[in-house]
mmCIF file with all atom_site columns, C-alpha atoms in Angstrom:
data_model
loop_
_atom_site.group_PDB
_atom_site.id
_atom_site.type_symbol
_atom_site.label_atom_id
_atom_site.label_alt_id
_atom_site.label_comp_id
_atom_site.label_asym_id
_atom_site.label_entity_id
_atom_site.label_seq_id
_atom_site.pdbx_PDB_ins_code
_atom_site.Cartn_x
_atom_site.Cartn_y
_atom_site.Cartn_z
_atom_site.occupancy
_atom_site.B_iso_or_equiv
_atom_site.pdbx_formal_charge
_atom_site.auth_seq_id
_atom_site.auth_comp_id
_atom_site.auth_asym_id
_atom_site.auth_atom_id
_atom_site.pdbx_PDB_model_num
ATOM 1   C CA . GLY A 1 1   ? -188.043 -20.606 161.704 1.00 0.00 ? 1   GLY A CA 1
ATOM 2   C CA . GLU A 1 2   ? -189.458 -19.067 158.576 1.00 0.00 ? 2   GLU A CA 1
ATOM 3   C CA . ASN A 1 3   ? -190.588 -21.250 155.688 1.00 0.00 ? 3   ASN A CA 1
ATOM 4   C CA . VAL A 1 4   ? -191.228 -19.743 152.265 1.00 0.00 ? 4   VAL A CA 1
ATOM 5   C CA . GLU A 1 5   ? -193.010 -21.684 149.555 1.00 0.00 ? 5   GLU A CA 1
ATOM 6   C CA . GLN A 1 6   ? -193.069 -20.576 145.937 1.00 0.00 ? 6   GLN A CA 1
ATOM 7   C CA . HIS A 1 7   ? -195.260 -21.563 143.001 1.00 0.00 ? 7   HIS A CA 1
ATOM 8   C CA . PRO A 1 8   ? -195.081 -22.467 140.230 1.00 0.00 ? 8   PRO A CA 1
ATOM 9   C CA . SER A 1 9   ? -191.645 -24.002 139.864 1.00 0.00 ? 9   SER A CA 1
ATOM 10  C CA . THR A 1 10  ? -191.713 -23.434 136.117 1.00 0.00 ? 10  THR A CA 1
ATOM 11  C CA . LEU A 1 11  ? -193.747 -21.008 134.053 1.00 0.00 ? 11  LEU A CA 1
ATOM 12  C CA . SER A 1 12  ? -193.875 -20.402 130.327 1.00 0.00 ? 12  SER A CA 1
ATOM 13  C CA . VAL A 1 13  ? -195.740 -17.456 128.867 1.00 0.00 ? 13  VAL A CA 1
ATOM 14  C CA . GLN A 1 14  ? -196.045 -15.932 125.430 1.00 0.00 ? 14  GLN A CA 1
ATOM 15  C CA . GLU A 1 15  ? -194.130 -12.746 124.861 1.00 0.00 ? 15  GLU A CA 1
ATOM 16  C CA . GLY A 1 16  ? -196.341 -9.807  125.712 1.00 0.00 ? 16  GLY A CA 1
ATOM 17  C CA . ASP A 1 17  ? -198.499 -11.738 128.165 1.00 0.00 ? 17  ASP A CA 1
ATOM 18  C CA . SER A 1 18  ? -198.353 -11.382 131.934 1.00 0.00 ? 18  SER A CA 1
ATOM 19  C CA . ALA A 1 19  ? -196.632 -13.678 134.408 1.00 0.00 ? 19  ALA A CA 1
ATOM 20  C CA . VAL A 1 20  ? -197.568 -14.167 138.051 1.00 0.00 ? 20  VAL A CA 1
ATOM 21  C CA . ILE A 1 21  ? -195.486 -15.937 140.673 1.00 0.00 ? 21  ILE A CA 1
ATOM 22  C CA . LYS A 1 22  ? -196.822 -16.560 144.165 1.00 0.00 ? 22  LYS A CA 1
ATOM 23  C CA . CYS A 1 23  ? -195.163 -17.101 147.529 1.00 0.00 ? 23  CYS A CA 1
ATOM 24  C CA . THR A 1 24  ? -196.445 -17.918 150.968 1.00 0.00 ? 24  THR A CA 1
ATOM 25  C CA . TYR A 1 25  ? -194.619 -17.494 154.249 1.00 0.00 ? 25  TYR A CA 1
ATOM 26  C CA . SER A 1 26  ? -195.141 -18.951 157.681 1.00 0.00 ? 26  SER A CA 1
ATOM 27  C CA . ASP A 1 27  ? -193.676 -16.467 160.165 1.00 0.00 ? 27  ASP A CA 1
ATOM 28  C CA . SER A 1 28  ? -196.057 -13.639 160.999 1.00 0.00 ? 28  SER A CA 1
ATOM 29  C CA . ALA A 1 29  ? -193.039 -11.611 162.159 1.00 0.00 ? 29  ALA A CA 1
ATOM 30  C CA . SER A 1 30  ? -191.750 -11.376 158.585 1.00 0.00 ? 30  SER A CA 1
ATOM 31  C CA . ASN A 1 31  ? -192.244 -7.884  157.257 1.00 0.00 ? 31  ASN A CA 1
ATOM 32  C CA . TYR A 1 32  ? -189.806 -7.439  154.374 1.00 0.00 ? 32  TYR A CA 1
ATOM 33  C CA . PHE A 1 33  ? -190.277 -9.305  151.093 1.00 0.00 ? 33  PHE A CA 1
ATOM 34  C CA . PRO A 1 34  ? -187.817 -8.918  148.213 1.00 0.00 ? 34  PRO A CA 1
ATOM 35  C CA . TRP A 1 35  ? -187.857 -10.558 144.799 1.00 0.00 ? 35  TRP A CA 1
ATOM 36  C CA . TYR A 1 36  ? -184.662 -11.551 143.024 1.00 0.00 ? 36  TYR A CA 1
ATOM 37  C CA . LYS A 1 37  ? -183.933 -12.421 139.407 1.00 0.00 ? 37  LYS A CA 1
ATOM 38  C CA . GLN A 1 38  ? -181.107 -14.846 138.750 1.00 0.00 ? 38  GLN A CA 1
ATOM 39  C CA . GLU A 1 39  ? -179.723 -15.817 135.375 1.00 0.00 ? 39  GLU A CA 1
ATOM 40  C CA . LEU A 1 40  ? -177.845 -19.073 135.035 1.00 0.00 ? 40  LEU A CA 1
ATOM 41  C CA . GLY A 1 41  ? -174.579 -19.023 136.977 1.00 0.00 ? 41  GLY A CA 1
ATOM 42  C CA . LYS A 1 42  ? -174.997 -15.369 137.889 1.00 0.00 ? 42  LYS A CA 1
ATOM 43  C CA . ARG A 1 43  ? -175.640 -13.469 141.068 1.00 0.00 ? 43  ARG A CA 1
ATOM 44  C CA . PRO A 1 44  ? -179.213 -12.791 142.198 1.00 0.00 ? 44  PRO A CA 1
ATOM 45  C CA . GLN A 1 45  ? -180.357 -9.256  141.457 1.00 0.00 ? 45  GLN A CA 1
ATOM 46  C CA . LEU A 1 46  ? -182.998 -7.434  143.463 1.00 0.00 ? 46  LEU A CA 1
ATOM 47  C CA . ILE A 1 47  ? -185.838 -6.405  141.165 1.00 0.00 ? 47  ILE A CA 1
ATOM 48  C CA . ILE A 1 48  ? -188.449 -5.193  143.612 1.00 0.00 ? 48  ILE A CA 1
ATOM 49  C CA . ASP A 1 49  ? -189.255 -5.405  147.292 1.00 0.00 ? 49  ASP A CA 1
ATOM 50  C CA . ILE A 1 50  ? -192.092 -4.552  149.627 1.00 0.00 ? 50  ILE A CA 1
ATOM 51  C CA . ARG A 1 51  ? -192.508 -3.870  153.314 1.00 0.00 ? 51  ARG A CA 1
ATOM 52  C CA . SER A 1 52  ? -195.505 -5.038  155.254 1.00 0.00 ? 52  SER A CA 1
ATOM 53  C CA . ASN A 1 53  ? -196.814 -1.537  155.793 1.00 0.00 ? 53  ASN A CA 1
ATOM 54  C CA . VAL A 1 54  ? -197.940 -1.377  152.150 1.00 0.00 ? 54  VAL A CA 1
ATOM 55  C CA . GLY A 1 55  ? -200.096 -3.717  150.134 1.00 0.00 ? 55  GLY A CA 1
ATOM 56  C CA . GLU A 1 56  ? -198.730 -3.095  146.660 1.00 0.00 ? 56  GLU A CA 1
ATOM 57  C CA . LYS A 1 57  ? -195.707 -1.636  144.953 1.00 0.00 ? 57  LYS A CA 1
ATOM 58  C CA . LYS A 1 58  ? -195.089 -1.084  141.271 1.00 0.00 ? 58  LYS A CA 1
ATOM 59  C CA . ASP A 1 59  ? -192.020 -0.338  139.194 1.00 0.00 ? 59  ASP A CA 1
ATOM 60  C CA . GLN A 1 60  ? -192.741 -0.066  135.462 1.00 0.00 ? 60  GLN A CA 1
ATOM 61  C CA . ARG A 1 61  ? -193.685 -3.572  134.266 1.00 0.00 ? 61  ARG A CA 1
ATOM 62  C CA . ILE A 1 62  ? -193.109 -5.197  137.639 1.00 0.00 ? 62  ILE A CA 1
ATOM 63  C CA . ALA A 1 63  ? -195.412 -5.143  140.637 1.00 0.00 ? 63  ALA A CA 1
ATOM 64  C CA . VAL A 1 64  ? -195.603 -6.932  143.953 1.00 0.00 ? 64  VAL A CA 1
ATOM 65  C CA . THR A 1 65  ? -198.702 -7.426  146.068 1.00 0.00 ? 65  THR A CA 1
ATOM 66  C CA . LEU A 1 66  ? -198.816 -8.467  149.698 1.00 0.00 ? 66  LEU A CA 1
ATOM 67  C CA . ASN A 1 67  ? -201.632 -9.994  151.729 1.00 0.00 ? 67  ASN A CA 1
ATOM 68  C CA . LYS A 1 68  ? -200.492 -10.025 155.348 1.00 0.00 ? 68  LYS A CA 1
ATOM 69  C CA . THR A 1 69  ? -203.600 -11.756 156.614 1.00 0.00 ? 69  THR A CA 1
ATOM 70  C CA . ALA A 1 70  ? -203.160 -14.680 154.276 1.00 0.00 ? 70  ALA A CA 1
ATOM 71  C CA . LYS A 1 71  ? -199.369 -14.507 154.496 1.00 0.00 ? 71  LYS A CA 1
ATOM 72  C CA . HIS A 1 72  ? -198.784 -14.475 150.794 1.00 0.00 ? 72  HIS A CA 1
ATOM 73  C CA . PHE A 1 73  ? -197.205 -12.146 148.270 1.00 0.00 ? 73  PHE A CA 1
ATOM 74  C CA . SER A 1 74  ? -197.005 -12.211 144.508 1.00 0.00 ? 74  SER A CA 1
ATOM 75  C CA . LEU A 1 75  ? -194.827 -10.925 141.694 1.00 0.00 ? 75  LEU A CA 1
ATOM 76  C CA . HIS A 1 76  ? -196.551 -9.640  138.581 1.00 0.00 ? 76  HIS A CA 1
ATOM 77  C CA . ILE A 1 77  ? -194.681 -9.017  135.340 1.00 0.00 ? 77  ILE A CA 1
ATOM 78  C CA . THR A 1 78  ? -196.683 -7.415  132.541 1.00 0.00 ? 78  THR A CA 1
ATOM 79  C CA . GLU A 1 79  ? -195.857 -7.156  128.830 1.00 0.00 ? 79  GLU A CA 1
ATOM 80  C CA . THR A 1 80  ? -193.231 -9.848  129.195 1.00 0.00 ? 80  THR A CA 1
ATOM 81  C CA . GLN A 1 81  ? -190.129 -9.758  127.021 1.00 0.00 ? 81  GLN A CA 1
ATOM 82  C CA . PRO A 1 82  ? -187.561 -12.461 126.172 1.00 0.00 ? 82  PRO A CA 1
ATOM 83  C CA . GLU A 1 83  ? -185.044 -10.866 128.534 1.00 0.00 ? 83  GLU A CA 1
ATOM 84  C CA . ASP A 1 84  ? -187.421 -11.564 131.405 1.00 0.00 ? 84  ASP A CA 1
ATOM 85  C CA . SER A 1 85  ? -186.520 -15.253 131.067 1.00 0.00 ? 85  SER A CA 1
ATOM 86  C CA . ALA A 1 86  ? -184.660 -16.229 134.250 1.00 0.00 ? 86  ALA A CA 1
ATOM 87  C CA . VAL A 1 87  ? -185.182 -17.842 137.635 1.00 0.00 ? 87  VAL A CA 1
ATOM 88  C CA . TYR A 1 88  ? -187.063 -15.687 140.117 1.00 0.00 ? 88  TYR A CA 1
ATOM 89  C CA . PHE A 1 89  ? -186.795 -16.095 143.885 1.00 0.00 ? 89  PHE A CA 1
ATOM 90  C CA . CYS A 1 90  ? -188.975 -14.594 146.544 1.00 0.00 ? 90  CYS A CA 1
ATOM 91  C CA . ALA A 1 91  ? -187.640 -14.115 150.056 1.00 0.00 ? 91  ALA A CA 1
ATOM 92  C CA . ALA A 1 92  ? -188.770 -12.980 153.479 1.00 0.00 ? 92  ALA A CA 1
ATOM 93  C CA . SER A 1 93  ? -187.150 -11.537 156.555 1.00 0.00 ? 93  SER A CA 1
ATOM 94  C CA . SER A 1 94  ? -188.247 -9.892  159.754 1.00 0.00 ? 94  SER A CA 1
ATOM 95  C CA . ASN A 1 95  ? -187.293 -6.672  161.494 1.00 0.00 ? 95  ASN A CA 1
ATOM 96  C CA . PHE A 1 96  ? -187.799 -4.848  158.204 1.00 0.00 ? 96  PHE A CA 1
ATOM 97  C CA . GLY A 1 97  ? -184.906 -6.568  156.557 1.00 0.00 ? 97  GLY A CA 1
ATOM 98  C CA . ASN A 1 98  ? -182.428 -6.580  159.403 1.00 0.00 ? 98  ASN A CA 1
ATOM 99  C CA . GLU A 1 99  ? -182.640 -10.319 159.902 1.00 0.00 ? 99  GLU A CA 1
ATOM 100 C CA . LYS A 1 100 ? -181.491 -13.067 157.558 1.00 0.00 ? 100 LYS A CA 1
ATOM 101 C CA . LEU A 1 101 ? -183.392 -13.776 154.369 1.00 0.00 ? 101 LEU A CA 1
ATOM 102 C CA . THR A 1 102 ? -185.252 -17.019 153.797 1.00 0.00 ? 102 THR A CA 1
ATOM 103 C CA . PHE A 1 103 ? -185.606 -17.769 150.101 1.00 0.00 ? 103 PHE A CA 1
ATOM 104 C CA . GLY A 1 104 ? -188.374 -19.476 148.220 1.00 0.00 ? 104 GLY A CA 1
ATOM 105 C CA . THR A 1 105 ? -187.660 -22.439 145.979 1.00 0.00 ? 105 THR A CA 1
ATOM 106 C CA . GLY A 1 106 ? -187.538 -20.443 142.768 1.00 0.00 ? 106 GLY A CA 1
ATOM 107 C CA . THR A 1 107 ? -189.552 -20.184 139.561 1.00 0.00 ? 107 THR A CA 1
ATOM 108 C CA . ARG A 1 108 ? -187.988 -20.715 136.163 1.00 0.00 ? 108 ARG A CA 1
ATOM 109 C CA . LEU A 1 109 ? -189.748 -18.280 133.857 1.00 0.00 ? 109 LEU A CA 1
ATOM 110 C CA . THR A 1 110 ? -189.487 -18.790 130.112 1.00 0.00 ? 110 THR A CA 1
ATOM 111 C CA . ILE A 1 111 ? -190.825 -16.195 127.714 1.00 0.00 ? 111 ILE A CA 1
ATOM 112 C CA . ILE A 1 112 ? -191.814 -17.703 124.384 1.00 0.00 ? 112 ILE A CA 1
ATOM 113 C CA . PRO A 1 113 ? -191.123 -15.343 121.462 1.00 0.00 ? 113 PRO A CA 1
ATOM 114 C CA . GLY B 2 1   ? -174.922 -0.024  143.282 1.00 0.00 ? 1   GLY B CA 1
ATOM 115 C CA . ALA B 2 2   ? -172.255 -1.384  145.563 1.00 0.00 ? 2   ALA B CA 1
ATOM 116 C CA . VAL B 2 3   ? -169.969 -4.134  144.312 1.00 0.00 ? 3   VAL B CA 1
ATOM 117 C CA . VAL B 2 4   ? -169.147 -7.435  145.939 1.00 0.00 ? 4   VAL B CA 1
ATOM 118 C CA . SER B 2 5   ? -166.357 -9.361  144.271 1.00 0.00 ? 5   SER B CA 1
ATOM 119 C CA . GLN B 2 6   ? -166.138 -13.124 144.717 1.00 0.00 ? 6   GLN B CA 1
ATOM 120 C CA . HIS B 2 7   ? -163.247 -15.342 143.673 1.00 0.00 ? 7   HIS B CA 1
ATOM 121 C CA . PRO B 2 8   ? -162.651 -17.764 142.196 1.00 0.00 ? 8   PRO B CA 1
ATOM 122 C CA . SER B 2 9   ? -165.644 -18.042 139.891 1.00 0.00 ? 9   SER B CA 1
ATOM 123 C CA . ARG B 2 10  ? -164.969 -21.681 139.243 1.00 0.00 ? 10  ARG B CA 1
ATOM 124 C CA . VAL B 2 11  ? -162.773 -24.260 140.915 1.00 0.00 ? 11  VAL B CA 1
ATOM 125 C CA . ILE B 2 12  ? -162.189 -27.929 140.286 1.00 0.00 ? 12  ILE B CA 1
ATOM 126 C CA . CYS B 2 13  ? -160.349 -29.882 142.955 1.00 0.00 ? 13  CYS B CA 1
ATOM 127 C CA . LYS B 2 14  ? -159.568 -33.394 144.009 1.00 0.00 ? 14  LYS B CA 1
ATOM 128 C CA . SER B 2 15  ? -161.394 -35.049 146.854 1.00 0.00 ? 15  SER B CA 1
ATOM 129 C CA . GLY B 2 16  ? -159.697 -34.390 150.183 1.00 0.00 ? 16  GLY B CA 1
ATOM 130 C CA . THR B 2 17  ? -158.276 -30.993 149.332 1.00 0.00 ? 17  THR B CA 1
ATOM 131 C CA . SER B 2 18  ? -159.349 -27.676 150.825 1.00 0.00 ? 18  SER B CA 1
ATOM 132 C CA . VAL B 2 19  ? -160.706 -24.798 148.833 1.00 0.00 ? 19  VAL B CA 1
ATOM 133 C CA . LYS B 2 20  ? -160.843 -21.155 149.858 1.00 0.00 ? 20  LYS B CA 1
ATOM 134 C CA . ILE B 2 21  ? -163.413 -18.755 148.441 1.00 0.00 ? 21  ILE B CA 1
ATOM 135 C CA . GLU B 2 22  ? -163.019 -15.012 148.913 1.00 0.00 ? 22  GLU B CA 1
ATOM 136 C CA . CYS B 2 23  ? -165.708 -12.387 149.048 1.00 0.00 ? 23  CYS B CA 1
ATOM 137 C CA . ARG B 2 24  ? -164.710 -8.717  148.999 1.00 0.00 ? 24  ARG B CA 1
ATOM 138 C CA . SER B 2 25  ? -166.752 -5.575  149.272 1.00 0.00 ? 25  SER B CA 1
ATOM 139 C CA . LEU B 2 26  ? -165.116 -3.076  146.943 1.00 0.00 ? 26  LEU B CA 1
ATOM 140 C CA . ASP B 2 27  ? -166.744 0.223   147.806 1.00 0.00 ? 27  ASP B CA 1
ATOM 141 C CA . PHE B 2 28  ? -168.330 -0.188  151.217 1.00 0.00 ? 28  PHE B CA 1
ATOM 142 C CA . GLN B 2 29  ? -167.564 -1.677  154.589 1.00 0.00 ? 29  GLN B CA 1
ATOM 143 C CA . ALA B 2 30  ? -169.330 -5.006  154.902 1.00 0.00 ? 30  ALA B CA 1
ATOM 144 C CA . THR B 2 31  ? -170.084 -5.488  158.564 1.00 0.00 ? 31  THR B CA 1
ATOM 145 C CA . THR B 2 32  ? -172.267 -8.516  157.845 1.00 0.00 ? 32  THR B CA 1
ATOM 146 C CA . MET B 2 33  ? -171.736 -11.221 155.259 1.00 0.00 ? 33  MET B CA 1
ATOM 147 C CA . PHE B 2 34  ? -173.893 -14.193 154.437 1.00 0.00 ? 34  PHE B CA 1
ATOM 148 C CA . TRP B 2 35  ? -172.748 -17.403 152.785 1.00 0.00 ? 35  TRP B CA 1
ATOM 149 C CA . TYR B 2 36  ? -175.134 -19.565 150.773 1.00 0.00 ? 36  TYR B CA 1
ATOM 150 C CA . ARG B 2 37  ? -174.934 -22.733 148.762 1.00 0.00 ? 37  ARG B CA 1
ATOM 151 C CA . GLN B 2 38  ? -177.142 -23.464 145.820 1.00 0.00 ? 38  GLN B CA 1
ATOM 152 C CA . PHE B 2 39  ? -177.579 -26.873 144.220 1.00 0.00 ? 39  PHE B CA 1
ATOM 153 C CA . PRO B 2 40  ? -178.640 -27.017 140.557 1.00 0.00 ? 40  PRO B CA 1
ATOM 154 C CA . LYS B 2 41  ? -182.172 -25.784 140.022 1.00 0.00 ? 41  LYS B CA 1
ATOM 155 C CA . GLN B 2 42  ? -182.639 -25.234 143.742 1.00 0.00 ? 42  GLN B CA 1
ATOM 156 C CA . SER B 2 43  ? -182.904 -22.290 146.062 1.00 0.00 ? 43  SER B CA 1
ATOM 157 C CA . LEU B 2 44  ? -180.231 -20.434 147.975 1.00 0.00 ? 44  LEU B CA 1
ATOM 158 C CA . MET B 2 45  ? -179.697 -22.093 151.323 1.00 0.00 ? 45  MET B CA 1
ATOM 159 C CA . LEU B 2 46  ? -178.105 -19.952 153.998 1.00 0.00 ? 46  LEU B CA 1
ATOM 160 C CA . MET B 2 47  ? -175.055 -21.632 155.500 1.00 0.00 ? 47  MET B CA 1
ATOM 161 C CA . ALA B 2 48  ? -173.826 -19.013 157.933 1.00 0.00 ? 48  ALA B CA 1
ATOM 162 C CA . THR B 2 49  ? -173.827 -15.373 158.899 1.00 0.00 ? 49  THR B CA 1
ATOM 163 C CA . SER B 2 50  ? -170.610 -13.624 159.763 1.00 0.00 ? 50  SER B CA 1
ATOM 164 C CA . ASN B 2 51  ? -170.079 -10.288 161.427 1.00 0.00 ? 51  ASN B CA 1
ATOM 165 C CA . GLU B 2 52  ? -166.721 -8.593  161.217 1.00 0.00 ? 52  GLU B CA 1
ATOM 166 C CA . GLY B 2 53  ? -164.467 -9.500  164.100 1.00 0.00 ? 53  GLY B CA 1
ATOM 167 C CA . SER B 2 54  ? -166.685 -12.190 165.602 1.00 0.00 ? 54  SER B CA 1
ATOM 168 C CA . LYS B 2 55  ? -167.362 -15.860 165.064 1.00 0.00 ? 55  LYS B CA 1
ATOM 169 C CA . ALA B 2 56  ? -169.775 -16.879 162.368 1.00 0.00 ? 56  ALA B CA 1
ATOM 170 C CA . THR B 2 57  ? -173.249 -18.128 163.219 1.00 0.00 ? 57  THR B CA 1
ATOM 171 C CA . TYR B 2 58  ? -173.982 -21.348 161.375 1.00 0.00 ? 58  TYR B CA 1
ATOM 172 C CA . GLU B 2 59  ? -177.368 -22.600 160.293 1.00 0.00 ? 59  GLU B CA 1
ATOM 173 C CA . GLN B 2 60  ? -178.639 -25.888 161.619 1.00 0.00 ? 60  GLN B CA 1
ATOM 174 C CA . GLY B 2 61  ? -177.067 -28.828 159.845 1.00 0.00 ? 61  GLY B CA 1
ATOM 175 C CA . VAL B 2 62  ? -174.028 -26.928 158.558 1.00 0.00 ? 62  VAL B CA 1
ATOM 176 C CA . GLU B 2 63  ? -170.740 -28.289 159.897 1.00 0.00 ? 63  GLU B CA 1
ATOM 177 C CA . LYS B 2 64  ? -168.675 -25.398 161.151 1.00 0.00 ? 64  LYS B CA 1
ATOM 178 C CA . ASP B 2 65  ? -165.474 -27.439 161.171 1.00 0.00 ? 65  ASP B CA 1
ATOM 179 C CA . LYS B 2 66  ? -165.966 -28.284 157.526 1.00 0.00 ? 66  LYS B CA 1
ATOM 180 C CA . PHE B 2 67  ? -167.001 -24.858 156.308 1.00 0.00 ? 67  PHE B CA 1
ATOM 181 C CA . LEU B 2 68  ? -164.622 -22.413 157.945 1.00 0.00 ? 68  LEU B CA 1
ATOM 182 C CA . ILE B 2 69  ? -165.628 -18.781 157.734 1.00 0.00 ? 69  ILE B CA 1
ATOM 183 C CA . ASN B 2 70  ? -163.308 -15.908 158.490 1.00 0.00 ? 70  ASN B CA 1
ATOM 184 C CA . HIS B 2 71  ? -164.433 -12.292 158.497 1.00 0.00 ? 71  HIS B CA 1
ATOM 185 C CA . ALA B 2 72  ? -161.317 -10.593 159.756 1.00 0.00 ? 72  ALA B CA 1
ATOM 186 C CA . SER B 2 73  ? -161.775 -7.248  158.032 1.00 0.00 ? 73  SER B CA 1
ATOM 187 C CA . LEU B 2 74  ? -164.597 -4.985  156.944 1.00 0.00 ? 74  LEU B CA 1
ATOM 188 C CA . THR B 2 75  ? -163.955 -5.755  153.299 1.00 0.00 ? 75  THR B CA 1
ATOM 189 C CA . LEU B 2 76  ? -163.093 -9.446  153.228 1.00 0.00 ? 76  LEU B CA 1
ATOM 190 C CA . SER B 2 77  ? -164.754 -12.687 154.250 1.00 0.00 ? 77  SER B CA 1
ATOM 191 C CA . THR B 2 78  ? -163.521 -16.131 153.299 1.00 0.00 ? 78  THR B CA 1
ATOM 192 C CA . LEU B 2 79  ? -165.183 -19.525 153.183 1.00 0.00 ? 79  LEU B CA 1
ATOM 193 C CA . THR B 2 80  ? -162.887 -22.539 153.290 1.00 0.00 ? 80  THR B CA 1
ATOM 194 C CA . VAL B 2 81  ? -164.306 -25.905 152.378 1.00 0.00 ? 81  VAL B CA 1
ATOM 195 C CA . THR B 2 82  ? -162.018 -28.321 154.199 1.00 0.00 ? 82  THR B CA 1
ATOM 196 C CA . SER B 2 83  ? -161.370 -31.849 152.984 1.00 0.00 ? 83  SER B CA 1
ATOM 197 C CA . ALA B 2 84  ? -163.820 -31.396 150.142 1.00 0.00 ? 84  ALA B CA 1
ATOM 198 C CA . HIS B 2 85  ? -165.801 -34.356 148.863 1.00 0.00 ? 85  HIS B CA 1
ATOM 199 C CA . PRO B 2 86  ? -167.939 -34.769 145.736 1.00 0.00 ? 86  PRO B CA 1
ATOM 200 C CA . GLU B 2 87  ? -171.104 -34.058 147.719 1.00 0.00 ? 87  GLU B CA 1
ATOM 201 C CA . ASP B 2 88  ? -169.711 -30.591 148.469 1.00 0.00 ? 88  ASP B CA 1
ATOM 202 C CA . SER B 2 89  ? -169.900 -29.752 144.781 1.00 0.00 ? 89  SER B CA 1
ATOM 203 C CA . SER B 2 90  ? -172.243 -26.801 144.542 1.00 0.00 ? 90  SER B CA 1
ATOM 204 C CA . PHE B 2 91  ? -172.573 -23.116 143.699 1.00 0.00 ? 91  PHE B CA 1
ATOM 205 C CA . TYR B 2 92  ? -171.431 -21.039 146.668 1.00 0.00 ? 92  TYR B CA 1
ATOM 206 C CA . ILE B 2 93  ? -172.423 -17.400 146.858 1.00 0.00 ? 93  ILE B CA 1
ATOM 207 C CA . CYS B 2 94  ? -171.854 -14.629 149.349 1.00 0.00 ? 94  CYS B CA 1
ATOM 208 C CA . SER B 2 95  ? -173.783 -11.493 150.082 1.00 0.00 ? 95  SER B CA 1
ATOM 209 C CA . ALA B 2 96  ? -172.832 -8.466  152.122 1.00 0.00 ? 96  ALA B CA 1
ATOM 210 C CA . ARG B 2 97  ? -174.319 -5.393  153.704 1.00 0.00 ? 97  ARG B CA 1
ATOM 211 C CA . GLY B 2 98  ? -172.879 -2.427  155.518 1.00 0.00 ? 98  GLY B CA 1
ATOM 212 C CA . LEU B 2 99  ? -173.229 -1.060  159.025 1.00 0.00 ? 99  LEU B CA 1
ATOM 213 C CA . GLY B 2 100 ? -176.833 -0.254  159.810 1.00 0.00 ? 100 GLY B CA 1
ATOM 214 C CA . ALA B 2 101 ? -177.986 -1.443  156.401 1.00 0.00 ? 101 ALA B CA 1
ATOM 215 C CA . THR B 2 102 ? -180.956 -3.716  155.933 1.00 0.00 ? 102 THR B CA 1
ATOM 216 C CA . ASN B 2 103 ? -181.522 -6.354  153.291 1.00 0.00 ? 103 ASN B CA 1
ATOM 217 C CA . GLU B 2 104 ? -182.727 -3.553  151.011 1.00 0.00 ? 104 GLU B CA 1
ATOM 218 C CA . LYS B 2 105 ? -179.012 -2.853  150.627 1.00 0.00 ? 105 LYS B CA 1
ATOM 219 C CA . LEU B 2 106 ? -177.794 -6.435  150.360 1.00 0.00 ? 106 LEU B CA 1
ATOM 220 C CA . PHE B 2 107 ? -175.322 -7.099  147.594 1.00 0.00 ? 107 PHE B CA 1
ATOM 221 C CA . PHE B 2 108 ? -174.415 -10.488 146.195 1.00 0.00 ? 108 PHE B CA 1
ATOM 222 C CA . GLY B 2 109 ? -171.135 -11.805 144.935 1.00 0.00 ? 109 GLY B CA 1
ATOM 223 C CA . SER B 2 110 ? -170.992 -13.457 141.536 1.00 0.00 ? 110 SER B CA 1
ATOM 224 C CA . GLY B 2 111 ? -170.730 -16.961 142.971 1.00 0.00 ? 111 GLY B CA 1
ATOM 225 C CA . THR B 2 112 ? -168.225 -19.817 142.895 1.00 0.00 ? 112 THR B CA 1
ATOM 226 C CA . GLN B 2 113 ? -168.948 -23.085 141.163 1.00 0.00 ? 113 GLN B CA 1
ATOM 227 C CA . LEU B 2 114 ? -167.107 -25.795 143.092 1.00 0.00 ? 114 LEU B CA 1
ATOM 228 C CA . SER B 2 115 ? -166.617 -29.192 141.495 1.00 0.00 ? 115 SER B CA 1
ATOM 229 C CA . VAL B 2 116 ? -164.962 -31.881 143.591 1.00 0.00 ? 116 VAL B CA 1
ATOM 230 C CA . LEU B 2 117 ? -163.686 -34.892 141.657 1.00 0.00 ? 117 LEU B CA 1
#
């Protein structure tokens, strides 16, 4: 089955700086990669996703890049703000999101004011 | 976006009792629901996938007789933790999607924190 690894497990950045979180996956059949933001005790919220037919996607301060050859994808948050502090999970699934999601281990992002 | 309601949000029970968690889709028909458990500071681990009207598919290592899943209607799925023990204490969360929808349209419930004494 699919295995998704995520790094780093914790990340602290100064407000206004950029944050990068990286994930690798093992199943070459995976072709849908979402990122979720989860605040403590709350439901995960989809913040951005990418399909394998594109290499990069951007939505305001958030971007995701995908390297299919290397089987890794990354989340980039620019101009970080205190409200960006949360746990971020990457995930992967095949069949363009029709199959079950496999989640990464999570990154606790702390923005230092 | 669509809303998935999960209840209760928190439950404390004695060891040996059973606990039922409900997950409802409020404004769409959820043909597929997923149940996860999440230990503190850890990832979401898929327990089972349920499709309306059929038996749930459990992930390896998840005891189906202990974690009973019922998906009898297009708007309601339930997870019953039978004979709960302290090691079952965890955050349980559901997610749902509609007919023909992919994970791009996957909506999560708000989670249930289960504490077994």
